PDB file of C-alpha atoms and ligand atoms in Angstrom:
ATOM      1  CA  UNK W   1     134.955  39.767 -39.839  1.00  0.00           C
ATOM      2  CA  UNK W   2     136.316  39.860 -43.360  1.00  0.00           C
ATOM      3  CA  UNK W   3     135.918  36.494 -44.883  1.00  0.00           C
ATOM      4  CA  UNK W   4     138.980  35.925 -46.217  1.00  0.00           C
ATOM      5  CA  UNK W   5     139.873  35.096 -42.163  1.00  0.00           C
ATOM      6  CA  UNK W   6     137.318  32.663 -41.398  1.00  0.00           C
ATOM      7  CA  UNK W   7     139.050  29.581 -39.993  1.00  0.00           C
ATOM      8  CA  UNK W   8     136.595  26.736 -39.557  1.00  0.00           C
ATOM      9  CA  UNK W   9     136.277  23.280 -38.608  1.00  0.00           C
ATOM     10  CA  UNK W  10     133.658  20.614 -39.846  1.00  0.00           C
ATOM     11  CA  UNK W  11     133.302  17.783 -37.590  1.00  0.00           C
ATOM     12  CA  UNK W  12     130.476  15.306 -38.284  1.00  0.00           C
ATOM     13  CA  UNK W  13     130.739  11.136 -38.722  1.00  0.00           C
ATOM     14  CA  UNK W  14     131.445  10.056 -42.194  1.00  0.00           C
ATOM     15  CA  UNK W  15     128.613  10.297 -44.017  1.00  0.00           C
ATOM     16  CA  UNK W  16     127.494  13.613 -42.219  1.00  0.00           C
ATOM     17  CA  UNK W  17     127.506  15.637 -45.040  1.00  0.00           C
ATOM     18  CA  UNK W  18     130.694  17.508 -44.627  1.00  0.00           C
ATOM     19  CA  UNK W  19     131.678  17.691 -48.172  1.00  0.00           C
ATOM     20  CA  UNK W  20     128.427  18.736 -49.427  1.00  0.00           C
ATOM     21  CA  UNK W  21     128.789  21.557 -47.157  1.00  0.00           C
ATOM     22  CA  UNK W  22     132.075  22.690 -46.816  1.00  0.00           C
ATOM     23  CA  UNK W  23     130.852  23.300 -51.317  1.00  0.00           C
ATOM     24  CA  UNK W  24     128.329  25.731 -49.682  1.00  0.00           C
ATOM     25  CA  UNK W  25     130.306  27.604 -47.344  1.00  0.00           C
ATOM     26  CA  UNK W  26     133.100  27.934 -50.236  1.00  0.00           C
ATOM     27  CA  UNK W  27     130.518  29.009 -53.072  1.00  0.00           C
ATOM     28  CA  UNK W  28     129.038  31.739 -50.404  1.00  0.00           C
ATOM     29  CA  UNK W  29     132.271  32.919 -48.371  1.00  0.00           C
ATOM     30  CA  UNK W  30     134.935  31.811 -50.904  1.00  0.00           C
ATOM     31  CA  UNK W  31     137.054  30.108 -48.318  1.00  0.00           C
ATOM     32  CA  UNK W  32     139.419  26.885 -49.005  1.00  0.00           C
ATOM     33  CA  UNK W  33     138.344  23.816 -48.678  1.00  0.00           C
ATOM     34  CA  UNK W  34     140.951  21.532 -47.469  1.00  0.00           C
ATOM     35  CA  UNK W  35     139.669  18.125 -47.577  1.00  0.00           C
ATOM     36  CA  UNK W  36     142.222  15.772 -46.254  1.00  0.00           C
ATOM     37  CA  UNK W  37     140.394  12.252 -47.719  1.00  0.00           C
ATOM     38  CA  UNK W  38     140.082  13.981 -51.000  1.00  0.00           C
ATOM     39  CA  UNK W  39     144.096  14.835 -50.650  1.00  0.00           C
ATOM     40  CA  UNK W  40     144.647  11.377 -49.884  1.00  0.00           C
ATOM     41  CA  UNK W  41     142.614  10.213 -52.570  1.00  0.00           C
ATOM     42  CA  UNK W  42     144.086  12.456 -54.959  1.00  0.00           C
ATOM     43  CA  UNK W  43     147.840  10.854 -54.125  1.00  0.00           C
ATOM     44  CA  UNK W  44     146.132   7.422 -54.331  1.00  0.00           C
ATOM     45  CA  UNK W  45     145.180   7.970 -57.677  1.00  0.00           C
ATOM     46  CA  UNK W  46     148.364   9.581 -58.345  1.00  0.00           C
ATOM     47  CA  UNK W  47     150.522   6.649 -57.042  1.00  0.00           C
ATOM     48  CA  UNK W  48     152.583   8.714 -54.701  1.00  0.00           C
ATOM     49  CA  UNK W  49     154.425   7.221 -51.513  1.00  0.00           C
ATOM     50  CA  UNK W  50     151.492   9.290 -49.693  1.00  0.00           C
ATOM     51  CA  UNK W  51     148.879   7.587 -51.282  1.00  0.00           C
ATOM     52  CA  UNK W  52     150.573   4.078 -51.112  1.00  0.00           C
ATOM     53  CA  UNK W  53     150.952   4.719 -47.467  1.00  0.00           C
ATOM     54  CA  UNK W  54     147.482   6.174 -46.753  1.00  0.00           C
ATOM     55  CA  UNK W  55     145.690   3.254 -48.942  1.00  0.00           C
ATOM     56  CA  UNK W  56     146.490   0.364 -46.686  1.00  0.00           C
ATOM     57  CA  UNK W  57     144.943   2.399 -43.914  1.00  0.00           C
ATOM     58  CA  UNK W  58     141.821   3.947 -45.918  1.00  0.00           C
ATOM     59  CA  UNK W  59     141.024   0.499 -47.945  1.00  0.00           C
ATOM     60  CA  UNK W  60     140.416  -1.139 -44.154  1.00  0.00           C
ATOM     61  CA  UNK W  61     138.167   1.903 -42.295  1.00  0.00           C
ATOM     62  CA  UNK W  62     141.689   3.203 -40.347  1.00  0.00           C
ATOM     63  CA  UNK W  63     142.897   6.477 -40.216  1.00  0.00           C
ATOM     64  CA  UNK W  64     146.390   7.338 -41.986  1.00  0.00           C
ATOM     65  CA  UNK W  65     148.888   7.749 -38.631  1.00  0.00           C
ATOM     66  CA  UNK W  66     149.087  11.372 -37.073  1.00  0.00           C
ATOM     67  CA  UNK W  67     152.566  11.819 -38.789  1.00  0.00           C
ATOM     68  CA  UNK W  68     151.809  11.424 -41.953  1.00  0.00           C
ATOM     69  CA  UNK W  69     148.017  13.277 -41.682  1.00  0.00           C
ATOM     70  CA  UNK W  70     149.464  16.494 -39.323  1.00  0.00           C
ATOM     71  CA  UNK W  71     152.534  17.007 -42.472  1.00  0.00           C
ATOM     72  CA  UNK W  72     150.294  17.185 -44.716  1.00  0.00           C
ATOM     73  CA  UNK W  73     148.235  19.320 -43.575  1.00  0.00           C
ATOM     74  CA  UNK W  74     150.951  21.862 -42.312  1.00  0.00           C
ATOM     75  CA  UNK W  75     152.106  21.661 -45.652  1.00  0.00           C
ATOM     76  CA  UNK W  76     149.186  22.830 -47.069  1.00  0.00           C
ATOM     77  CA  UNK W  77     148.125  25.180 -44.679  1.00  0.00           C
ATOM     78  CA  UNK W  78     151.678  27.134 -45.308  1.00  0.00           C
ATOM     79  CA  UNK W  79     150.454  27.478 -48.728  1.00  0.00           C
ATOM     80  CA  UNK W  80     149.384  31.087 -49.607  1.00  0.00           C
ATOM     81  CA  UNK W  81     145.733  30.340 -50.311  1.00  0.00           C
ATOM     82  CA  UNK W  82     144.835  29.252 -47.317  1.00  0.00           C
ATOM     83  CA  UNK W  83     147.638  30.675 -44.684  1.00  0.00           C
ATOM     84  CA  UNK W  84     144.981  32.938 -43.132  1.00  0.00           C
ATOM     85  CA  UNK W  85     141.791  31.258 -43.691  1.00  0.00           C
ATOM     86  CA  UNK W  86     140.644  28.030 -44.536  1.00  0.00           C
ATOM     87  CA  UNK W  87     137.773  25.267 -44.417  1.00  0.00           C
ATOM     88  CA  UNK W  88     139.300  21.794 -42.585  1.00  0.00           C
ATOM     89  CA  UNK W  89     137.099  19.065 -43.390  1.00  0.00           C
ATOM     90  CA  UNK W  90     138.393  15.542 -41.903  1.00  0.00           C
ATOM     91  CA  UNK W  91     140.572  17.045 -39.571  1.00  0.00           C
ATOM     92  CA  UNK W  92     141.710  17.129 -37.068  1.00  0.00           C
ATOM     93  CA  UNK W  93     140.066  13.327 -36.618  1.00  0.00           C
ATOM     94  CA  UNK W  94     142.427  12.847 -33.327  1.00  0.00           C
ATOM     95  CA  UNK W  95     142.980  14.598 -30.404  1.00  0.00           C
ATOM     96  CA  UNK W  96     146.681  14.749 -31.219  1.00  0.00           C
ATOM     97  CA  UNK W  97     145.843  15.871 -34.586  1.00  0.00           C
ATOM     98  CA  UNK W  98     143.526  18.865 -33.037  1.00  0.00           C
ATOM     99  CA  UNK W  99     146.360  19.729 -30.627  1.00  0.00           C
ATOM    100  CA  UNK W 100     149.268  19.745 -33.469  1.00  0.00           C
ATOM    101  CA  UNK W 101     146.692  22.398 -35.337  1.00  0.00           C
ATOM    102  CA  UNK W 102     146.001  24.324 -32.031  1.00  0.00           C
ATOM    103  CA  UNK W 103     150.122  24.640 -31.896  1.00  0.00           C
ATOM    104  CA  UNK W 104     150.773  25.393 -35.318  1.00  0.00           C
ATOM    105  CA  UNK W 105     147.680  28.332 -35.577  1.00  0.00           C
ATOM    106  CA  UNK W 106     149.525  29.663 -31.845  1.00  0.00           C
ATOM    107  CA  UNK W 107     153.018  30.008 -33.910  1.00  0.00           C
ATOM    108  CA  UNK W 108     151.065  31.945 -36.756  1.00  0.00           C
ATOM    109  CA  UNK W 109     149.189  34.466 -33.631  1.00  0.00           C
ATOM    110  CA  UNK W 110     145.963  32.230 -35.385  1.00  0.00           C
ATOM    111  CA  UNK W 111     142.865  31.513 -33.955  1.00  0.00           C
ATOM    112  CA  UNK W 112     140.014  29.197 -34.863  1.00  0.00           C
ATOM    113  CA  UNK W 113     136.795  31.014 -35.762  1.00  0.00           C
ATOM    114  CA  UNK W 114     134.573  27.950 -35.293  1.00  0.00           C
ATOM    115  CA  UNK W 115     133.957  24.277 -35.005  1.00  0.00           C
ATOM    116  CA  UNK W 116     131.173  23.129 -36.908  1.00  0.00           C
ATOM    117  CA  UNK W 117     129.660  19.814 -35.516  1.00  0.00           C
ATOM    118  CA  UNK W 118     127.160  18.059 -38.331  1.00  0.00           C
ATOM    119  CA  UNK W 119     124.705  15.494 -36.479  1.00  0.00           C
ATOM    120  CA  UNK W 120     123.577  12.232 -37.614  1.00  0.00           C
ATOM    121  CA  UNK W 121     122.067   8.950 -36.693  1.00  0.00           C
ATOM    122  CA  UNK W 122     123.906   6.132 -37.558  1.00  0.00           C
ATOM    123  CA  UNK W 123     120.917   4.641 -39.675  1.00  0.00           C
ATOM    124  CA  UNK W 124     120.741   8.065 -42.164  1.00  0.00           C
ATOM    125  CA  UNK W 125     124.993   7.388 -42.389  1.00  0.00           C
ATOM    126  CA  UNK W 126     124.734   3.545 -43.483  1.00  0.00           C
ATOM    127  CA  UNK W 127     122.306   4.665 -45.450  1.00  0.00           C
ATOM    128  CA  UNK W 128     123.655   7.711 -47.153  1.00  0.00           C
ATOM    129  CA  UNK W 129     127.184   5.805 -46.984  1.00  0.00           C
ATOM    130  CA  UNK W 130     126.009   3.021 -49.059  1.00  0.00           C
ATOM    131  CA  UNK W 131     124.081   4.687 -52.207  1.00  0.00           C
ATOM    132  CA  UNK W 132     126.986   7.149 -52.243  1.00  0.00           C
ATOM    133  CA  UNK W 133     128.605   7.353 -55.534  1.00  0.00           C
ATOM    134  CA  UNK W 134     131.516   9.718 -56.352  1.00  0.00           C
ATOM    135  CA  UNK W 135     133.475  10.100 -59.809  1.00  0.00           C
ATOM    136  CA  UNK W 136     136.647   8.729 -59.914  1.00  0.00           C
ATOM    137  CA  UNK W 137     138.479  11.983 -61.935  1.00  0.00           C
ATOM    138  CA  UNK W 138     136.633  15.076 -60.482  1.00  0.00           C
ATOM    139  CA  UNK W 139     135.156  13.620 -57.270  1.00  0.00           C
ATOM    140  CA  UNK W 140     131.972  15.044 -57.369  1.00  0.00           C
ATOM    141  CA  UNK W 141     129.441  13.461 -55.474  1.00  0.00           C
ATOM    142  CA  UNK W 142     126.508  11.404 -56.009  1.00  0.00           C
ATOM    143  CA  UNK W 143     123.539   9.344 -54.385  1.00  0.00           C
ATOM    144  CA  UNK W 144     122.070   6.878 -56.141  1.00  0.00           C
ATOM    145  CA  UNK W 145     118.736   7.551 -54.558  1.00  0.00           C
ATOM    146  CA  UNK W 146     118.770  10.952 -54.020  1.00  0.00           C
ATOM    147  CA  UNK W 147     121.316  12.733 -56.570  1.00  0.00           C
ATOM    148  CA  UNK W 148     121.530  10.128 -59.264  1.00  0.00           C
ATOM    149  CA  UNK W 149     123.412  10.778 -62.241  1.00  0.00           C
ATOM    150  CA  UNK W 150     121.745  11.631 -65.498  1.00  0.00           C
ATOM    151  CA  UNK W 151     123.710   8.904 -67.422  1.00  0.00           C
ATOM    152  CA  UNK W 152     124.292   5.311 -65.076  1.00  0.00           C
ATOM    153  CA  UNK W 153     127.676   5.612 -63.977  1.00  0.00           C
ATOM    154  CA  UNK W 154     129.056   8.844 -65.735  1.00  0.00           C
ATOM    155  CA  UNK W 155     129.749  11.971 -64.164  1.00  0.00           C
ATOM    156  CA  UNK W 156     127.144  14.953 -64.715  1.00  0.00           C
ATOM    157  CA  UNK W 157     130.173  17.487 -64.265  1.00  0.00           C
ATOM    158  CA  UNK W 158     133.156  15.951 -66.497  1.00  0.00           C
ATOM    159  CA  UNK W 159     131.965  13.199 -67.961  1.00  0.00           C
ATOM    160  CA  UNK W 160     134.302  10.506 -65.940  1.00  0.00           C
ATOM    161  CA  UNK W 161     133.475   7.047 -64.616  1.00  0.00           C
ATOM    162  CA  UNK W 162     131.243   6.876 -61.351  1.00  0.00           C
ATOM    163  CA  UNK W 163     132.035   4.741 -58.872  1.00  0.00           C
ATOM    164  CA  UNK W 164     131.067   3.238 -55.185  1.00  0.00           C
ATOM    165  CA  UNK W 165     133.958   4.340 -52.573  1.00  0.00           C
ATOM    166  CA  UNK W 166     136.469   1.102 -51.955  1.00  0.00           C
ATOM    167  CA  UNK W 167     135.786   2.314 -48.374  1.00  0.00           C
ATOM    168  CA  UNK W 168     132.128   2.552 -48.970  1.00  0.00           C
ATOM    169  CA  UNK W 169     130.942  -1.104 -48.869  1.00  0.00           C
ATOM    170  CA  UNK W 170     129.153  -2.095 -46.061  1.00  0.00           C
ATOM    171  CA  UNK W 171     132.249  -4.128 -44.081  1.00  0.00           C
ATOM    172  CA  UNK W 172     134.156  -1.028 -44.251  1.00  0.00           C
ATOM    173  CA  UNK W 173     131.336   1.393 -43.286  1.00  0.00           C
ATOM    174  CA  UNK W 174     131.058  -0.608 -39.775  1.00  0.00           C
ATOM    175  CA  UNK W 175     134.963  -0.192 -39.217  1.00  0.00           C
ATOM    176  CA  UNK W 176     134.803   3.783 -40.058  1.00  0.00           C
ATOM    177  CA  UNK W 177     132.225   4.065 -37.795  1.00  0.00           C
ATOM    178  CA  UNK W 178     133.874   2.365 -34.591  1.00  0.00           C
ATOM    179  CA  UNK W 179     136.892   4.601 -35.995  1.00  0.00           C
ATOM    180  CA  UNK W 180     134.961   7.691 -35.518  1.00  0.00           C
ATOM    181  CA  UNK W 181     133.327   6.953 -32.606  1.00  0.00           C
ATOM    182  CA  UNK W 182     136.612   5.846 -30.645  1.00  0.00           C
ATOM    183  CA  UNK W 183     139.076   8.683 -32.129  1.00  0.00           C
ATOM    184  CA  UNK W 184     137.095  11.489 -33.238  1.00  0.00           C
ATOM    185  CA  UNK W 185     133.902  12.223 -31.382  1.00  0.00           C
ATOM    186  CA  UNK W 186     135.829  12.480 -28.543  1.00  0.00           C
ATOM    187  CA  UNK W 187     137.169  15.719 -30.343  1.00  0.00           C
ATOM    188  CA  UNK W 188     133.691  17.903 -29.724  1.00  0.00           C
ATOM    189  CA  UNK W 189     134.510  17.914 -26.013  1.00  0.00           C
ATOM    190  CA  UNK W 190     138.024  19.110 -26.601  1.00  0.00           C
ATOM    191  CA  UNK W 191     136.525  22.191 -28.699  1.00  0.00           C
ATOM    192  CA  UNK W 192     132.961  22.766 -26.941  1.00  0.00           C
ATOM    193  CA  UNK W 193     135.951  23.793 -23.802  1.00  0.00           C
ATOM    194  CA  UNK W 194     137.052  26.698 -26.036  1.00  0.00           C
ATOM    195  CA  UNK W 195     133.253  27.672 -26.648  1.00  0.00           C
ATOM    196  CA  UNK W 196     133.962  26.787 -30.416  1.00  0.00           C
ATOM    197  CA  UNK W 197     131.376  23.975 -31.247  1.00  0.00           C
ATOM    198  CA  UNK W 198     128.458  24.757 -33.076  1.00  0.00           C
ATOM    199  CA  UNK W 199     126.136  21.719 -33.152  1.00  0.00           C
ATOM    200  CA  UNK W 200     123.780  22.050 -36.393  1.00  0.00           C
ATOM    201  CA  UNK W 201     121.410  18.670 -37.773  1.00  0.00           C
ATOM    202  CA  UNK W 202     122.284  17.321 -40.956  1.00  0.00           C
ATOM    203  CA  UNK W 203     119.452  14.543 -41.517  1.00  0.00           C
ATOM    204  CA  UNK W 204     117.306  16.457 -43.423  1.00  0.00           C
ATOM    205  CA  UNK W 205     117.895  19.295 -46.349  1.00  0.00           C
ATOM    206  CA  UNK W 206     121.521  20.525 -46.730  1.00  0.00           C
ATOM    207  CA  UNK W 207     120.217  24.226 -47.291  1.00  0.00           C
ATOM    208  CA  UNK W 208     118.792  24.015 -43.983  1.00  0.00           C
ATOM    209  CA  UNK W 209     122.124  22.871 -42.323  1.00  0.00           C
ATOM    210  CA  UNK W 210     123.854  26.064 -44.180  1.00  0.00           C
ATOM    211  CA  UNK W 211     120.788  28.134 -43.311  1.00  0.00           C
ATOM    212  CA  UNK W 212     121.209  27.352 -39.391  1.00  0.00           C
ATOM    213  CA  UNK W 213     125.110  27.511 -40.039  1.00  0.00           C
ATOM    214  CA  UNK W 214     124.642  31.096 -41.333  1.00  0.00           C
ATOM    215  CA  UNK W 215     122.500  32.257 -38.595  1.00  0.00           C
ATOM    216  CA  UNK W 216     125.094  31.092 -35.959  1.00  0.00           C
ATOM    217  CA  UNK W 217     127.489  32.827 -37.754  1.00  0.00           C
ATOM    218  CA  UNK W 218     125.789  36.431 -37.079  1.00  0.00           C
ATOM    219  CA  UNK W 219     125.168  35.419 -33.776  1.00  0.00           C
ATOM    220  CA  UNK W 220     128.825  34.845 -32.805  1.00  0.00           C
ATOM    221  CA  UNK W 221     129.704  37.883 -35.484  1.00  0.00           C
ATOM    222  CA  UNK W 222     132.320  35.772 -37.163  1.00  0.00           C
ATOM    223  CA  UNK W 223     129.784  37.307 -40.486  1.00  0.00           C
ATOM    224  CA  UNK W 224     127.582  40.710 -40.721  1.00  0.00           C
ATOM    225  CA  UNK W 225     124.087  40.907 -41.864  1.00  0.00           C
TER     226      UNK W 225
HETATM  227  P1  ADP X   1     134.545  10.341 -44.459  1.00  0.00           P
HETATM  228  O1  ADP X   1     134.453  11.568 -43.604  1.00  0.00           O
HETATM  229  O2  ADP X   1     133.337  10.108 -45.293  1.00  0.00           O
HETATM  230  O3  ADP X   1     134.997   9.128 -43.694  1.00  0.00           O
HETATM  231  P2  ADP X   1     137.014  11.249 -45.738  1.00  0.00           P
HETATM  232  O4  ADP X   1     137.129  11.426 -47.187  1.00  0.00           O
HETATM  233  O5  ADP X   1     137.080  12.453 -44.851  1.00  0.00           O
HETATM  234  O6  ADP X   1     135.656  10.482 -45.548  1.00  0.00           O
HETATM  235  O7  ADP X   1     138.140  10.234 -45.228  1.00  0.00           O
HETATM  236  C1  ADP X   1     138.372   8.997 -45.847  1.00  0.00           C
HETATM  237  C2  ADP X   1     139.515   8.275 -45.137  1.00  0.00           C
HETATM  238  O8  ADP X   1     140.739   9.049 -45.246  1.00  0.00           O
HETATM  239  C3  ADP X   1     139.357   8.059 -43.637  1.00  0.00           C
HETATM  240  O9  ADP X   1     138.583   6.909 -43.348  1.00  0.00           O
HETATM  241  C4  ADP X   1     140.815   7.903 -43.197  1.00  0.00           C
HETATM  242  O10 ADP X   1     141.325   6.631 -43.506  1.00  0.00           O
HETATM  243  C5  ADP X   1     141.536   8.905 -44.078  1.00  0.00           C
HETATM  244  N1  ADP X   1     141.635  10.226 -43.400  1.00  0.00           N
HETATM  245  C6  ADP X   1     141.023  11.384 -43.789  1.00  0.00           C
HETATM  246  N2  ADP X   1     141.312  12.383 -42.937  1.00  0.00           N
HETATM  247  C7  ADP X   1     142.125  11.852 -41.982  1.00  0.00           C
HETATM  248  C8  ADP X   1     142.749  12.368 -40.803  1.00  0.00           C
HETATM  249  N3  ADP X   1     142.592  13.649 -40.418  1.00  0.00           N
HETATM  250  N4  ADP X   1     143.524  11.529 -40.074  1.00  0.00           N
HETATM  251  C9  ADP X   1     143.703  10.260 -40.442  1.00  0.00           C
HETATM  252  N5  ADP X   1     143.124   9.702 -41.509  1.00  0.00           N
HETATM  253  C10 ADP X   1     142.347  10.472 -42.283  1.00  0.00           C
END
C-alpha cells in the first residue's frame, strides 16, 4: 500500500499515549495527524464559538456533543491533505461518532486501513495524566518526571509558557476516565467486528509500541518490508 492511503485510527484512554504516537507514525509514513482535542484546543485559545462551546464540556472531563465533534471533523477530512489518508486521534470517541465516519468514508468508496488500540492500566494513566505538561503556544508535550523541560516551565521547542492541562488535575482526570470507559471503550468491539483492531501495550517504551505497530502493519500488508 502506498502511504499516502493509510487511514488509521488510534484508540487508547487518555493518557495512552496517542499523541506521542500518532508524532511517530507521521515522522515515518508522513500521514496527517488529525487530533480533534488539539483542534479544540486550538479554537479555545483562539476564542472561536467552537472553542467557547467545546470549553464548557472539556474544562469538566465531557466530551463536546456528536454535532459539533462529527462537523468538524468532516470539515477537515474534506480538506485536500488528508481526503485520502489520514491519522484520527480522539475520534471517533462515540459509537455515533464511529458510525457518522463509517458513512462519510462509504460516500468517498473509503475504507479504514486500521484501528489501533493503545493499552493501559489506569494507575500508569493517573500517573502519566498528572506530571503531564504541554506548552500553551506549540503544544508540545512534556512529563515532568520523565520528559522534563530543560528550563522550568518553558518550552524546549519554541520557547512558550508550559503548563498543566485545565483538564489535567486530578478531579478532572477521574471524570475523563468514567467518560472513556462509558462512551468510548465500548468502540473496540464495534471495530474488532470489522477485523480492524490492533491491540498493542503502551506502558512501557513508546519505540516499542511503534515497533509492534510496524510489525502488524507487514503482517496485514497495509506497509512492505
Ligand atoms: P485525551 O485523549 O488525553 O483525553 P484529547 O486531547 O484527545 O485528550 O481530548 C481532550 C478533550 O477534548 C476530551 O476530554 C473531550 O472533552 C474533547 N474531545 C476530543 N475529541 C473528542 C471527540 N471525538 N468527541 C467529543 N469530545 C472530544
Amino acid at each position: 500500500m502506498e502511504d499516502d492511503n493509510m487511514r488509521l485510527i488510534l484508540l487508547g484512554a487518555p493518557g495512552s499515549g496517542k499523541g506521542t504516537v500518532a508524532e511517530e507514525l507521521t515522522k515515518l509514513y508522513g500521514v496527517e495527524h488529525i487530533s480533534t482535542g488539539d483542534i479544540f484546543r486550538a479554537n479555545i485559545k483562539e476564542n472561536t464559538p467552537l472553542g467557547i462551546e467545546a470549553r464548557q464540556f472539556m474544562e469538566r472531563g465531557e466530551l463536546v456533543p456528536d454535532e459539533v465533534t462529527i462537523a468538524m471533523v468532516g470539515d477537515r477530512l474534506a480538506q485536500p491533505d488528508c481526503e485520502k489518508a489520514f491519522m484520527l486521534d480522539g475520534f471517533p470517541r462515540t459509537i455515533h461518532q464511529a458510525q457518522e465516519l463509517d458513512k462519510l468514508l462509504a460516500k468517498k468508496g473509503l475504507a479504514l486501513d486500521a484501528v489501533i488500540n493503545l493499552i493501559v492500566s489506569d494507575d500508569i494513566i493517573k500517573t502519566r495524566l498528572s506530571n503531564r505538561r504541554i506548552c500553551a503556544s506549540c503544544g508540545a508535550s512534556f512529563s515532568v518526571t520523565f520528559r522534563p523541560t530543560k528550563v522550568e516551565g518553558v518550552c524546549d521547542i519554541c520557547g512558550g509558557n508550559v503548563i498543566q492541562r485545565e483538564d489535567d488535575k486530578p478531579e478532572t482526570v477521574l471524570s475523563r476516565l468514567k467518560t472513556y470507559y462509558e462512551k468510548t471503550q465500548p468502540l473496540s468491539d464495534f471495530y474488532e467486528k470489522e477485523g480492524l483492531v490492533l491491540r498493542v501495550e503502551s506502558e512501557v517504551d513508546h519505540m516499542g509500541t511503534i515497533r509492534n505497530i510496524q510489525k502488524d502493519f507487514l503482517a496485514r500488508g497495509i506497509i512492505q518490508e
